[in-house]
Amino acid sequence: MSRAFLPSVLTANDLFEGDVVYLTASGHWSRAHGDALLFQDAAAAGEALAAAQAQPARLVGPYLAPAQSGPQGPRPVHFREGFRARGPSNYRYGKQAQGMCRP
Amino acid sequence: MYAYSTFDHQFLKTRNAQFRAQVERRISGALTEDEFKPLRLMNGLYLQLHAYMLRVAIPYGTLHSAQMRQLAEIAERWDKGYGHFTTRQNIQFNWPRLRDVPDMLDALAEVGMHAIQTSGNCVRNVTADHFAGAAADEIADPRPVAELLRQWSTDHPEFQFLPRKFKIAITGSPNDRAVTRAHDIGLRMVTRDGAQGYEVIIGGGLGRTPVIGKVLAEFLPQDDLLPYIEAILSTYNSFGRRDNKYKARIKIMVNELGLDEVRARVDSRFKTLRAEWGGADQAVLHDLRAAFAPPAFRSAPTAAYDAAYAYDPVFRSFADTNLAAHRHPDYAIVTISLKAHGATPGDATAAQMRVMADLAAEFGHDELRISHEQNVILPHVHKSDLPRVHATLQAAGLATANIGLISDIIACPGMDYCALATARSIPVAQDIAQAFRARELDIGAMKIKISGCINACGHHHVGHIGILGLDRAGVENYQITLGGDGTETAALGERAGPGFAYDQIIPAIDRLVTAYLALREGAEESFIDTFRRLGPKPFKDALYQTGGRADAA
């Protein structure tokens, strides 16, 4: 029996920058977690993941990361995804410095 | 120091051109990520949480001022203006863009540096005592042998696909500053009947299965060293496990075969290899010894040092903590702390790198070292120059007088950068350094080492206090180990008990420190000595506040 599907965003690293990207509802890849499309069912998420895996010239390592909806768009569930969405805690580099990170 | 030969330069040029073409093919889509990943890793390029990371080798932790200046240039031009010095004497750039990496590698090659074999299942950067060639307690400079091993292991066709990564450390001093007992091979220079040789230690390592290395050969004549190392690698390559990544390090092979059986197999292989080498290694080593000849030390009065020490309390504090005894009585070894209170352990800005390079050029016989403890060393400074060196360091924010103290913490990058991490390390180190700043001189010698996952890049097993960050049900949790030691009296720390939440780690360390201060037999007895005298119980009682109940029981 497979585990119950948790609402998830589809994320990867950008091939050129290495930066974290998220699939949006319009099919584009955004740098902001809040822009991400929150998949509610496993089938649609699985299809989107397979499609992302077929874009090796843009993306590295796409995967589904559980998230929850919030007033500013989806929010990470796990703290690791929180750091990916924000940047490191010792310097203000990464998304937090680029206005890509919403509280 | 060793200067690259024409062969070395040509090798790097070819290799860098190959990688440039590989990057272009990745960008064009001709290579998939699965095809490209092993190629980029062979050239030190990782993909971490937020960006790529380029890990550059600093062989045996030695570099000269032009190399340090080039690292500064690379940090500014292609990264975010800083670099992170690691526990394997490497430097990591945390924000390169894929398209820029070939240019970064070309810039490194200009000063005889590269990122080859800083990843992958091969012989990694050979590390050495960061005081090599300068320490008063040294039998001989281990770096000619380290360079011999670097040349031999770089692109060695037989050892590019070992069962797992392989780390070698070497020291020429009886006081082990290179953590030799926590390496796949540790080499300690020893003498017997007036002859120099090596104690060969095998199968040490930290990570998920921490092991203190075992002595494979008590005294190996130095002429036999390279064929013997090759025999160990060859034996490991043949008999190390490849079925399970977590059982693939040589320490597992030693455990499963037994030390005597490993010794027999190595000895058998050695007999063949010794004859095959025919002394070629010794000819190279002879030339390398000349390359590492000590600089022409200057004889001059040390009055400027004596006066500053007597009258300037800030300088005196720096001298008391950050200087070590040099082989020449008029010289000192200066350790520059990259552990300013609240800063990221091991980070230096490009401006700071240039200051250190300038100091090395003007006052330090053009030599710099990176320590596995993530500090920078000026190994040869005449004592009369120390006040000026100190003043320059002060102006650059590099004069923190805390070497060997509680704020001189080793910390891996942890979850702020590393894709493997299970919790953060850096902010824990920053907070500890700040919290104990006012008391650190009273606390005295203390080694805290922090890893953000069980791979133990932060050496937590050999910290007097080790901290291991884990993910417990989606929350950062920190285990504490006590009594570890990375020196010649190496010991693995013992896990104290249940872990602590992120916001409980400072109070936990505070209880340990408070207990130590109450238990020690005077300020001369360090934390580790007190721990060894009393055992873990009073420290665990303090940590878990169980003393009262235990006494009542």
XYZ file of C-alpha atoms in Angstrom:
656
model
C 0.000 0.000 0.000
C 1.471 3.340 -0.969
C 1.610 6.180 1.498
C -1.104 8.785 1.352
C -0.197 11.668 -0.964
C 0.588 14.928 0.798
C -0.130 18.203 -1.006
C 3.167 19.067 -2.684
C 4.988 21.537 -4.860
C 7.265 20.477 -7.689
C 10.775 21.820 -7.209
C 14.215 21.463 -8.775
C 17.483 23.343 -9.155
C 18.089 25.558 -12.153
C 20.819 24.149 -14.376
C 22.616 27.450 -14.876
C 22.404 29.167 -11.491
C 21.854 26.124 -9.299
C 19.076 28.178 -7.725
C 15.897 26.533 -6.423
C 12.892 26.747 -8.759
C 9.209 25.809 -8.438
C 6.616 24.874 -11.035
C 3.756 27.399 -11.202
C 0.148 26.908 -12.274
C 0.913 28.520 -15.629
C 3.629 25.938 -16.306
C 6.529 28.330 -15.777
C 9.317 27.870 -13.254
C 9.460 30.511 -10.526
C 12.204 31.238 -7.980
C 9.606 31.920 -5.274
C 8.015 29.141 -3.264
C 4.846 31.195 -2.877
C 4.325 31.152 -6.660
C 4.302 27.370 -6.769
C 1.373 25.250 -7.817
C 0.248 23.138 -4.870
C -0.628 19.690 -6.180
C -3.511 18.084 -4.326
C -3.526 14.699 -6.005
C -0.847 12.149 -6.748
C -1.667 11.557 -10.406
C -1.324 15.177 -11.516
C 1.830 15.590 -9.408
C 3.333 12.442 -10.898
C 2.626 13.638 -14.444
C 4.209 17.011 -13.772
C 7.269 15.337 -12.220
C 7.703 13.103 -15.256
C 7.409 16.126 -17.538
C 10.045 17.979 -15.485
C 12.370 14.995 -15.631
C 12.119 15.194 -19.398
C 13.614 18.723 -19.377
C 17.242 17.897 -18.554
C 18.535 20.978 -20.366
C 16.973 23.331 -17.814
C 16.471 21.507 -14.568
C 18.459 19.383 -12.173
C 16.920 16.870 -9.801
C 13.181 17.666 -9.848
C 11.164 16.225 -6.975
C 7.906 16.719 -5.112
C 8.164 18.466 -1.754
C 5.239 18.512 0.683
C 3.841 22.002 1.289
C 0.773 23.629 2.785
C -1.341 26.460 1.532
C -0.981 29.855 3.149
C -2.149 33.421 2.596
C 0.948 34.183 0.484
C 0.814 30.950 -1.499
C 2.198 27.538 -0.609
C 4.570 27.316 2.342
C 7.181 24.605 2.984
C 6.370 21.915 5.525
C 9.860 20.642 6.284
C 12.593 22.958 7.543
C 14.943 21.801 4.777
C 12.499 23.140 2.203
C 12.258 26.290 4.282
C 16.006 26.872 3.865
C 15.780 26.098 0.149
C 12.982 28.660 -0.163
C 14.843 31.306 1.852
C 18.616 30.928 1.689
C 21.268 30.317 4.340
C 20.875 31.658 7.863
C 24.408 33.031 8.228
C 24.263 35.534 5.364
C 21.458 37.325 3.575
C 22.184 35.624 0.278
C 19.947 33.575 -1.935
C 16.226 34.179 -2.245
C 15.916 36.249 0.922
C 18.205 38.827 -0.705
C 16.316 38.783 -3.987
C 12.838 39.476 -2.658
C 11.830 35.921 -3.521
C 10.987 34.957 -0.001
C 7.702 35.816 1.674
C 7.242 35.602 5.400
C 57.349 25.035 -1.676
C 56.624 22.895 -4.675
C 56.272 24.762 -7.961
C 54.329 23.171 -10.790
C 56.394 21.591 -13.544
C 55.640 21.992 -17.262
C 53.985 18.588 -17.066
C 51.702 19.720 -14.227
C 50.687 22.888 -16.079
C 49.987 21.000 -19.295
C 47.986 18.362 -17.437
C 45.760 21.018 -15.848
C 45.333 22.895 -19.113
C 44.164 19.742 -20.864
C 41.922 18.732 -18.019
C 40.323 22.178 -17.791
C 39.713 22.251 -21.546
C 37.998 18.872 -21.248
C 35.764 20.158 -18.477
C 34.915 23.315 -20.398
C 33.718 21.145 -23.265
C 31.749 18.956 -20.865
C 29.976 22.014 -19.430
C 29.139 23.195 -22.948
C 27.711 19.788 -23.808
C 25.636 19.817 -20.622
C 24.249 23.248 -21.459
C 23.495 22.254 -25.044
C 21.598 19.225 -23.778
C 24.055 16.747 -25.304
C 24.797 15.432 -21.812
C 22.084 14.560 -19.302
C 22.557 15.362 -15.634
C 23.191 11.692 -14.935
C 26.009 11.749 -17.469
C 27.367 15.122 -16.372
C 27.250 14.648 -12.610
C 30.227 12.272 -12.295
C 32.228 14.551 -14.599
C 31.521 17.697 -12.572
C 32.170 15.905 -9.280
C 35.569 14.735 -10.563
C 36.311 18.437 -10.948
C 35.076 19.467 -7.537
C 31.718 20.903 -8.614
C 28.785 20.027 -6.368
C 25.176 21.156 -6.523
C 24.026 22.108 -3.040
C 20.825 23.516 -1.594
C 20.889 27.012 -3.092
C 23.597 26.921 -5.729
C 26.599 25.106 -7.127
C 29.641 24.765 -4.884
C 33.219 24.533 -6.121
C 35.607 22.781 -3.759
C 39.216 23.679 -4.448
C 42.073 21.577 -3.126
C 44.785 23.213 -1.062
C 47.303 20.370 -1.003
C 48.460 19.642 2.553
C 47.029 23.054 3.456
C 49.965 24.959 1.991
C 49.705 27.964 -0.282
C 51.689 31.073 -1.127
C 50.555 34.669 -1.345
C 49.834 34.689 -5.087
C 47.570 31.674 -4.643
C 45.711 33.308 -1.760
C 45.303 36.488 -3.823
C 43.899 34.455 -6.684
C 41.375 32.840 -4.321
C 40.327 36.366 -3.338
C 40.042 37.343 -6.990
C 37.899 34.300 -7.770
C 35.669 35.007 -4.759
C 35.045 38.546 -5.953
C 34.767 37.949 -9.649
C 32.648 34.808 -9.758
C 31.239 34.326 -6.262
C 29.948 36.537 -3.459
C 33.252 37.893 -2.223
C 34.113 35.254 0.339
C 35.341 31.692 0.627
C 34.854 28.930 3.166
C 37.913 27.031 4.430
C 37.058 23.458 5.311
C 38.093 20.735 7.731
C 40.014 19.063 4.907
C 42.187 22.122 4.289
C 40.196 22.961 1.150
C 38.323 26.118 0.192
C 34.742 26.131 -1.030
C 33.015 28.769 -3.113
C 29.309 28.600 -2.409
C 27.687 30.565 -5.249
C 29.307 29.917 -8.627
C 27.255 29.764 -11.807
C 27.742 26.752 -14.029
C 28.885 28.787 -17.023
C 31.588 30.501 -14.946
C 33.191 27.392 -13.468
C 35.507 26.667 -16.420
C 36.873 30.223 -16.094
C 37.306 29.739 -12.357
C 39.279 26.560 -12.980
C 41.468 28.350 -15.524
C 42.098 31.094 -12.965
C 43.103 28.465 -10.424
C 45.422 26.804 -12.931
C 47.236 30.113 -13.394
C 48.518 29.739 -9.830
C 48.961 25.973 -9.848
C 45.691 25.022 -8.191
C 42.730 22.876 -9.120
C 39.616 21.137 -7.850
C 40.458 17.642 -9.066
C 39.715 14.744 -6.709
C 37.993 16.930 -4.164
C 35.035 14.623 -4.657
C 34.450 11.073 -5.818
C 35.712 7.647 -4.812
C 39.360 8.463 -5.191
C 42.295 9.615 -3.080
C 41.252 13.048 -1.823
C 43.414 16.027 -0.954
C 46.280 14.759 1.219
C 46.174 16.697 4.456
C 49.074 17.473 6.770
C 50.015 19.118 10.020
C 49.326 22.814 9.400
C 52.503 23.667 11.311
C 54.587 21.451 9.002
C 58.062 22.776 8.362
C 57.752 25.272 11.193
C 56.845 23.423 14.398
C 59.412 23.185 17.165
C 58.330 19.616 17.943
C 58.747 18.293 14.424
C 61.008 15.395 13.412
C 60.920 16.443 9.769
C 58.680 18.361 7.364
C 56.031 15.890 6.114
C 55.133 17.938 3.049
C 57.651 16.421 0.594
C 55.990 13.082 1.248
C 52.534 14.687 1.055
C 53.439 16.199 -2.326
C 54.801 12.837 -3.484
C 51.473 11.281 -2.531
C 49.601 14.084 -4.312
C 51.526 13.544 -7.525
C 51.172 9.787 -7.306
C 47.464 9.807 -6.529
C 46.367 12.558 -8.950
C 44.643 10.916 -11.905
C 46.156 7.552 -10.863
C 44.430 5.211 -13.317
C 44.142 2.314 -10.872
C 42.588 4.374 -8.092
C 39.931 6.537 -9.781
C 37.117 4.133 -8.915
C 37.842 2.915 -5.431
C 35.027 1.371 -3.395
C 34.679 4.738 -1.644
C 36.565 7.980 -1.018
C 40.007 7.711 0.536
C 41.634 10.224 2.858
C 45.289 10.344 3.836
C 46.779 12.582 6.542
C 50.404 12.964 7.523
C 52.299 14.549 10.384
C 55.974 14.895 11.131
C 55.413 15.689 14.798
C 54.719 13.494 17.813
C 51.945 15.956 18.713
C 49.286 15.051 16.201
C 47.659 18.161 14.747
C 46.482 16.326 11.616
C 43.957 13.927 13.212
C 45.869 11.036 11.636
C 43.908 8.444 13.589
C 40.665 9.489 11.929
C 41.833 8.911 8.340
C 41.781 5.959 5.968
C 45.550 6.121 6.201
C 47.303 8.181 8.856
C 51.057 8.598 8.738
C 53.076 9.664 11.750
C 56.767 10.230 11.321
C 58.766 8.339 13.948
C 62.417 7.534 14.554
C 63.988 4.216 15.432
C 67.685 3.817 16.136
C 68.258 7.235 14.611
C 66.477 6.410 11.353
C 63.302 8.138 10.200
C 60.268 6.139 9.288
C 56.508 6.103 9.593
C 53.937 4.648 11.845
C 51.229 3.628 9.408
C 47.701 3.828 10.773
C 44.850 2.359 8.800
C 41.087 2.292 8.871
C 40.361 5.351 10.940
C 37.435 7.554 10.082
C 34.462 9.386 11.466
C 31.130 9.425 9.669
C 28.329 7.023 10.466
C 30.746 4.355 11.727
C 33.432 6.186 13.688
C 36.645 4.214 14.181
C 40.021 5.136 15.619
C 42.655 3.914 13.180
C 44.763 0.861 13.936
C 48.520 0.558 13.566
C 49.291 -1.489 10.475
C 53.044 -0.914 10.662
C 54.797 0.404 13.751
C 57.879 1.453 11.861
C 57.987 1.581 8.100
C 61.360 2.686 6.724
C 60.741 5.917 4.854
C 62.101 4.556 1.581
C 59.300 1.985 1.583
C 56.490 4.463 2.053
C 55.054 4.933 -1.430
C 55.082 1.239 -2.459
C 53.542 0.416 0.912
C 50.758 2.992 0.494
C 50.143 1.677 -2.987
C 49.933 -1.840 -1.564
C 47.285 -0.666 0.920
C 45.261 1.048 -1.819
C 45.629 -1.951 -4.085
C 44.461 -4.312 -1.334
C 41.533 -2.034 -0.561
C 40.652 -1.695 -4.240
C 40.546 -5.494 -4.534
C 38.858 -6.432 -1.273
C 36.919 -3.368 -0.124
C 33.175 -3.795 -0.377
C 31.266 -2.327 -3.294
C 27.882 -3.840 -2.509
C 26.931 -1.296 0.132
C 28.008 2.349 0.133
C 27.856 2.459 3.920
C 30.229 -0.477 4.281
C 32.635 0.530 1.560
C 35.281 2.495 3.474
C 38.531 0.741 4.295
C 37.660 0.768 8.005
C 34.926 -1.793 7.287
C 37.349 -3.967 5.337
C 39.791 -3.856 8.236
C 37.013 -4.777 10.627
C 35.738 -7.642 8.515
C 39.069 -9.148 7.450
C 40.876 -8.412 10.693
C 44.040 -6.361 11.019
C 46.398 -9.367 10.737
C 44.823 -10.579 7.519
C 44.918 -7.071 6.047
C 48.582 -6.808 7.031
C 49.360 -10.145 5.365
C 47.638 -9.104 2.128
C 49.294 -5.691 2.120
C 52.715 -7.227 2.805
C 52.257 -9.691 -0.022
C 51.297 -6.937 -2.462
C 54.077 -4.720 -1.144
C 56.761 -7.279 -2.053
C 55.725 -7.079 -5.704
C 55.337 -3.326 -5.782
C 58.565 -2.571 -3.930
C 60.525 -4.252 -6.678
C 58.511 -2.605 -9.448
C 59.151 0.911 -8.181
C 62.894 0.396 -8.364
C 63.588 3.582 -6.402
C 61.899 5.974 -8.839
C 59.849 7.353 -5.966
C 62.978 8.145 -4.000
C 64.424 10.161 -6.853
C 61.267 12.301 -6.969
C 61.226 12.608 -3.205
C 64.805 13.797 -3.235
C 63.855 16.702 -5.497
C 60.758 17.462 -3.444
C 62.811 17.728 -0.266
C 64.863 20.425 -1.966
C 61.655 22.240 -2.983
C 60.499 22.269 0.628
C 63.817 23.395 2.079
C 63.195 25.784 4.965
C 63.380 29.499 4.161
C 66.442 31.513 5.131
C 65.490 32.433 8.667
C 66.620 35.851 9.803
C 68.630 36.490 12.919
C 67.534 39.786 14.413
C 66.696 41.164 17.843
C 63.228 40.420 19.180
C 63.036 43.547 21.319
C 59.948 44.894 19.507
C 58.087 41.718 20.405
C 59.265 41.746 24.010
C 58.202 45.380 24.454
C 54.757 44.858 22.912
C 54.256 41.757 25.019
C 55.151 43.651 28.173
C 53.130 46.806 27.566
C 50.225 45.992 25.224
C 47.637 43.750 26.902
C 45.690 43.186 23.683
C 48.832 42.035 21.906
C 49.773 39.902 24.909
C 46.392 38.209 24.837
C 46.812 37.510 21.116
C 50.349 36.211 21.642
C 49.260 33.926 24.486
C 46.542 32.225 22.468
C 47.451 32.515 18.782
C 51.219 31.921 18.712
C 52.934 28.538 18.693
C 56.564 27.573 19.167
C 58.639 27.718 16.001
C 61.707 25.589 15.294
C 63.728 28.816 15.166
C 63.799 30.510 18.566
C 63.426 34.022 17.096
C 60.346 33.051 15.090
C 56.750 32.228 15.911
C 53.912 30.439 14.173
C 50.886 32.761 13.944
C 47.424 31.278 13.780
C 44.910 33.737 12.316
C 41.502 32.946 13.709
C 38.646 32.715 11.229
C 36.361 32.412 14.248
C 35.539 35.976 15.195
C 32.720 35.728 17.735
C 29.466 35.408 15.861
C 31.112 34.875 12.460
C 30.880 31.754 10.330
C 33.739 29.376 11.210
C 36.210 29.150 8.326
C 34.890 32.045 6.249
C 37.176 34.785 4.977
C 36.272 37.722 2.768
C 38.279 38.491 -0.328
C 39.655 41.579 1.446
C 40.775 39.425 4.383
C 42.395 36.923 2.036
C 44.386 39.747 0.481
C 45.482 41.029 3.891
C 46.691 37.548 4.812
C 48.455 37.208 1.466
C 50.165 40.573 1.959
C 51.289 39.610 5.469
C 52.701 36.340 4.179
C 54.570 38.149 1.433
C 55.956 40.880 3.680
C 56.534 39.075 6.963
C 56.009 35.349 6.444
C 58.480 34.035 3.829
C 55.489 33.963 1.470
C 53.857 30.963 3.130
C 50.317 30.408 4.366
C 48.628 27.326 5.717
C 45.020 26.292 6.160
C 44.324 24.192 9.229
C 41.740 21.440 9.480
C 40.412 23.569 12.318
C 39.435 26.149 9.682
C 41.983 28.792 10.531
C 44.819 30.331 8.526
C 48.432 30.135 9.620
C 51.470 32.290 8.947
C 54.041 29.606 9.702
C 57.214 31.705 9.737
C 57.042 35.158 11.320
C 60.045 36.751 12.976
C 59.069 37.826 16.480
C 60.133 41.413 15.864
C 57.462 41.644 13.143
C 54.640 40.320 15.303
C 53.389 43.693 16.614
C 52.989 44.985 13.046
C 51.389 41.734 11.918
C 48.979 41.953 14.833
C 48.075 45.570 14.101
C 47.368 44.728 10.462
C 45.228 41.760 11.478
C 43.312 43.949 13.926
C 42.475 46.437 11.190
C 41.129 43.592 9.038
C 39.017 42.001 11.760
C 41.389 39.048 11.894
C 42.977 39.427 15.322
C 40.515 37.389 17.376
C 42.554 35.875 20.223
C 40.707 32.611 20.694
C 42.772 29.753 19.268
C 42.037 26.567 21.187
C 39.274 28.222 23.197
C 35.572 27.431 23.282
C 34.793 29.843 20.426
C 37.406 28.263 18.129
C 34.788 25.849 16.837
C 34.915 23.514 13.881
C 31.582 23.510 12.095
C 30.589 21.966 8.788
C 28.377 24.069 6.469
C 25.344 22.115 7.653
C 21.866 22.711 6.324
C 22.561 26.317 5.497
C 24.328 25.007 2.379
C 24.832 21.264 2.253
C 22.420 18.975 0.439
C 23.317 16.065 2.745
C 22.802 17.907 6.027
C 20.040 17.026 8.448
C 20.337 20.183 10.588
C 22.196 23.466 10.759
C 25.719 23.760 12.203
C 26.845 27.321 11.522
C 24.290 29.195 13.669
C 24.951 26.807 16.557
C 28.651 27.663 16.364
C 27.882 31.375 16.077
C 25.628 31.280 19.123
C 28.077 29.280 21.267
C 30.918 31.648 20.427
C 28.798 34.638 21.438
C 27.329 33.053 24.543
C 30.660 32.094 26.138
C 32.759 34.993 24.911
C 33.072 36.694 28.292
C 34.073 33.477 30.040
C 36.210 31.789 27.436
C 39.621 32.614 28.907
C 38.476 31.226 32.245
C 37.087 28.104 30.564
C 40.419 27.581 28.825
C 41.291 24.842 26.337
C 38.121 23.445 24.822
C 37.391 21.914 21.461
C 33.788 22.005 20.321
C 33.110 20.410 16.966
C 29.765 20.491 15.180
C 28.456 18.367 12.324
C 25.113 18.819 10.607
C 24.724 15.136 9.759
C 26.227 11.759 10.575
C 28.840 12.092 7.845
C 30.750 14.082 10.459
C 32.565 16.658 8.313
C 32.619 18.760 11.493
C 34.580 16.015 13.324
C 32.094 15.953 16.211
C 33.266 12.503 17.356
C 36.674 13.924 18.268
C 35.445 17.111 19.907
C 35.864 17.457 23.655
C 32.230 18.358 23.262
C 30.781 17.098 20.000
C 27.470 18.272 18.598
C 25.617 16.337 15.931
C 22.607 17.910 14.259
C 19.845 15.521 13.232
C 16.336 15.652 11.837
C 13.982 14.203 14.413
C 10.473 14.011 12.961
C 10.952 17.164 10.946
C 12.605 19.193 13.714
C 16.302 19.990 14.238
C 17.697 18.021 17.156
C 21.244 17.976 18.498
C 23.062 15.050 20.098
C 25.983 15.743 22.368
C 29.073 13.563 22.628
C 31.640 13.968 25.379
C 35.330 13.194 25.728
C 36.423 13.008 22.108
C 40.010 13.815 21.175
C 41.586 14.212 17.738
C 45.232 14.305 18.781
C 47.866 11.635 19.450
C 45.690 10.487 22.353
C 42.740 10.100 19.971
C 39.425 8.991 21.390
C 35.850 8.935 20.178
C 33.384 10.915 22.191
C 30.670 9.069 23.995
C 27.052 9.965 23.307
C 25.695 11.655 26.408
C 22.029 10.749 25.943
C 18.924 12.162 24.297
C 19.369 15.131 22.006
C 18.367 18.752 22.472
C 16.153 21.076 20.482
C 17.828 23.901 18.577
C 16.932 26.488 21.224
C 18.090 24.223 24.068
C 21.633 23.629 22.869
C 23.180 26.745 24.435
C 21.675 26.034 27.887
C 22.901 22.431 27.553
C 26.469 23.516 26.768
C 26.219 26.031 29.586
C 25.370 23.271 32.079
C 28.404 21.262 30.904
C 30.689 24.273 31.193
C 29.346 25.227 34.605
C 29.836 21.658 35.838
C 33.385 21.618 34.523
C 34.262 24.901 36.220
C 32.955 23.540 39.512
C 34.681 20.165 39.179
C 38.136 21.082 37.907
C 41.149 21.019 40.199
C 42.161 24.554 39.378
C 42.398 26.537 36.172
C 45.244 24.338 34.933
C 43.010 21.306 34.579
C 41.328 21.498 31.175
C 37.847 20.261 30.366
C 39.141 17.109 28.699
C 41.520 16.340 31.578
C 38.716 16.821 34.093
C 36.468 14.585 32.006
C 39.141 11.894 31.894
C 39.697 12.094 35.646
C 36.036 11.924 36.600
C 34.440 10.075 33.719
C 31.196 11.061 32.039
C 28.809 10.721 34.973
C 29.039 14.167 36.570
C 28.833 15.770 33.136
C 25.825 13.728 32.128
C 24.207 14.533 35.454
C 24.734 18.216 34.781
C 23.530 17.937 31.211
C 20.317 16.126 32.105
C 19.955 17.629 35.571
C 19.823 14.141 37.078
C 22.459 14.621 39.770
C 20.036 14.993 42.663
C 18.000 11.948 41.737
C 21.073 9.825 41.094
C 22.520 10.770 44.495
C 19.260 9.983 46.234
C 18.940 6.575 44.626
